[in-house]
Amino acid sequence: MLKIYTRKTCAECAATKLYLKTKGVTFEEVSLDQNPDLYTHFKNEGKKRTPIVESSVGDWLGFSPKKLNDYIRSEA
């Protein structure tokens, strides 16, 4: 399962979610706006860019169609 940590004002978060929805991929979304302690935890780890994506093919920051496609292929 794909897990995406997002913020409501994040354009790359919106792009990632839209990309996945158009591909018919289900994902779990966790709002960092509603979980400020988690957001602080990620920032302390150096993860200051959103979305933060966790997947079976690795984790990454930001909108990455290539990595999303790698994930989609791995789940097919």
Coordinates of N, CA and C in Angstrom, one line a residue, residues 1-54:
M1 N 0.9 -1.2 0.0 CA 0.0 0.0 0.0 C 0.9 1.2 0.0
L2 N 0.5 2.2 -0.8 CA 1.2 3.4 -0.9 C 0.7 4.4 0.2
K3 N 1.6 5.0 0.9 CA 1.2 6.0 1.9 C 1.8 7.3 1.6
I4 N 1.0 8.4 1.6 CA 1.4 9.7 1.2 C 1.1 10.7 2.3
Y5 N 2.2 11.4 2.8 CA 2.1 12.4 3.8 C 2.0 13.7 3.1
T6 N 0.9 14.5 3.3 CA 0.6 15.7 2.5 C 0.4 16.9 3.4
R7 N 0.4 18.0 2.8 CA 0.0 19.3 3.4 C -1.0 19.9 2.4
K8 N -2.0 20.7 3.0 CA -3.1 21.2 2.2 C -2.6 22.3 1.2
T9 N -1.6 23.0 1.4 CA -1.1 24.0 0.5 C 0.0 23.5 -0.4
C10 N 0.2 22.2 -0.5 CA 1.3 21.7 -1.3 C 0.8 21.3 -2.7
A11 N 1.4 22.0 -3.7 CA 1.0 21.7 -5.1 C 1.5 20.3 -5.6
E12 N 2.7 19.9 -5.1 CA 3.2 18.6 -5.5 C 2.4 17.5 -4.9
C13 N 1.8 17.8 -3.7 CA 0.9 16.8 -3.1 C -0.4 16.6 -3.9
A14 N -0.9 17.7 -4.4 CA -2.1 17.6 -5.2 C -1.8 16.9 -6.5
A15 N -0.7 17.2 -7.1 CA -0.3 16.6 -8.4 C -0.1 15.1 -8.2
T16 N 0.5 14.7 -7.1 CA 0.7 13.2 -6.8 C -0.6 12.5 -6.6
K17 N -1.5 13.1 -5.8 CA -2.8 12.5 -5.6 C -3.6 12.4 -6.9
L18 N -3.6 13.4 -7.7 CA -4.3 13.4 -9.0 C -3.8 12.4 -9.9
Y19 N -2.4 12.3 -10.0 CA -1.8 11.3 -10.8 C -2.2 9.9 -10.5
L20 N -2.2 9.6 -9.2 CA -2.6 8.3 -8.7 C -4.0 8.0 -9.0
K21 N -4.9 9.0 -8.7 CA -6.3 8.8 -9.0 C -6.6 8.5 -10.4
T22 N -5.9 9.2 -11.4 CA -6.1 9.0 -12.8 C -5.6 7.6 -13.2
K23 N -4.7 7.0 -12.5 CA -4.2 5.7 -12.8 C -5.0 4.6 -12.0
G24 N -5.9 5.0 -11.2 CA -6.7 4.1 -10.5 C -6.0 3.4 -9.3
V25 N -5.0 4.1 -8.8 CA -4.2 3.5 -7.7 C -4.7 4.0 -6.3
T26 N -5.0 3.0 -5.4 CA -5.4 3.4 -4.1 C -4.2 3.7 -3.2
F27 N -4.4 4.6 -2.3 CA -3.3 5.1 -1.4 C -3.9 5.5 -0.1
E28 N -3.1 5.6 0.9 CA -3.5 6.1 2.2 C -2.9 7.5 2.3
E29 N -3.7 8.5 2.6 CA -3.2 9.9 2.8 C -3.2 10.2 4.3
V30 N -2.0 10.8 4.7 CA -1.9 11.3 6.1 C -1.6 12.8 6.0
S31 N -2.5 13.5 6.6 CA -2.4 15.0 6.6 C -1.4 15.4 7.7
L32 N -0.3 16.1 7.2 CA 0.7 16.6 8.2 C 0.2 17.9 8.9
D33 N -0.8 18.5 8.3 CA -1.5 19.7 8.9 C -2.3 19.2 10.1
Q34 N -2.8 18.0 10.1 CA -3.6 17.5 11.2 C -2.7 16.8 12.2
N35 N -1.5 16.5 11.8 CA -0.5 15.8 12.7 C 0.8 16.6 12.8
P36 N 0.8 17.7 13.5 CA 1.9 18.6 13.6 C 3.2 17.9 14.2
D37 N 2.9 17.0 15.2 CA 4.1 16.3 15.8 C 4.8 15.4 14.8
L38 N 4.0 14.8 13.9 CA 4.6 13.9 12.8 C 5.3 14.8 11.8
Y39 N 4.8 16.0 11.5 CA 5.5 16.9 10.6 C 6.8 17.3 11.2
T40 N 6.8 17.6 12.5 CA 8.1 18.0 13.2 C 9.1 16.8 13.1
H41 N 8.6 15.6 13.3 CA 9.4 14.4 13.3 C 10.1 14.3 11.9
F42 N 9.3 14.5 10.8 CA 9.9 14.4 9.5 C 10.9 15.5 9.3
K43 N 10.6 16.7 9.7 CA 11.5 17.8 9.5 C 12.8 17.6 10.2
N44 N 12.7 17.0 11.4 CA 14.0 16.7 12.2 C 14.8 15.6 11.5
E45 N 14.1 14.8 10.7 CA 14.9 13.8 9.9 C 15.4 14.3 8.6
G46 N 15.1 15.6 8.3 CA 15.6 16.3 7.1 C 14.6 16.2 5.9
K47 N 13.4 15.7 6.2 CA 12.4 15.5 5.2 C 11.5 16.8 5.2
K48 N 11.9 17.8 4.5 CA 11.3 19.1 4.6 C 10.4 19.4 3.4
R49 N 10.4 18.4 2.4 CA 9.6 18.6 1.2 C 8.4 17.6 1.2
T50 N 7.3 18.1 0.7 CA 6.1 17.2 0.6 C 5.7 17.1 -0.8
P51 N 5.0 16.0 -1.2 CA 4.6 14.9 -0.3 C 5.8 14.0 0.1
I52 N 5.6 13.3 1.2 CA 6.6 12.3 1.6 C 5.8 11.0 1.2
V53 N 6.5 10.2 0.3 CA 5.8 9.0 -0.2 C 6.6 7.8 0.3
E54 N 5.8 6.9 0.9 CA 6.4 5.6 1.3 C 5.7 4.5 0.5

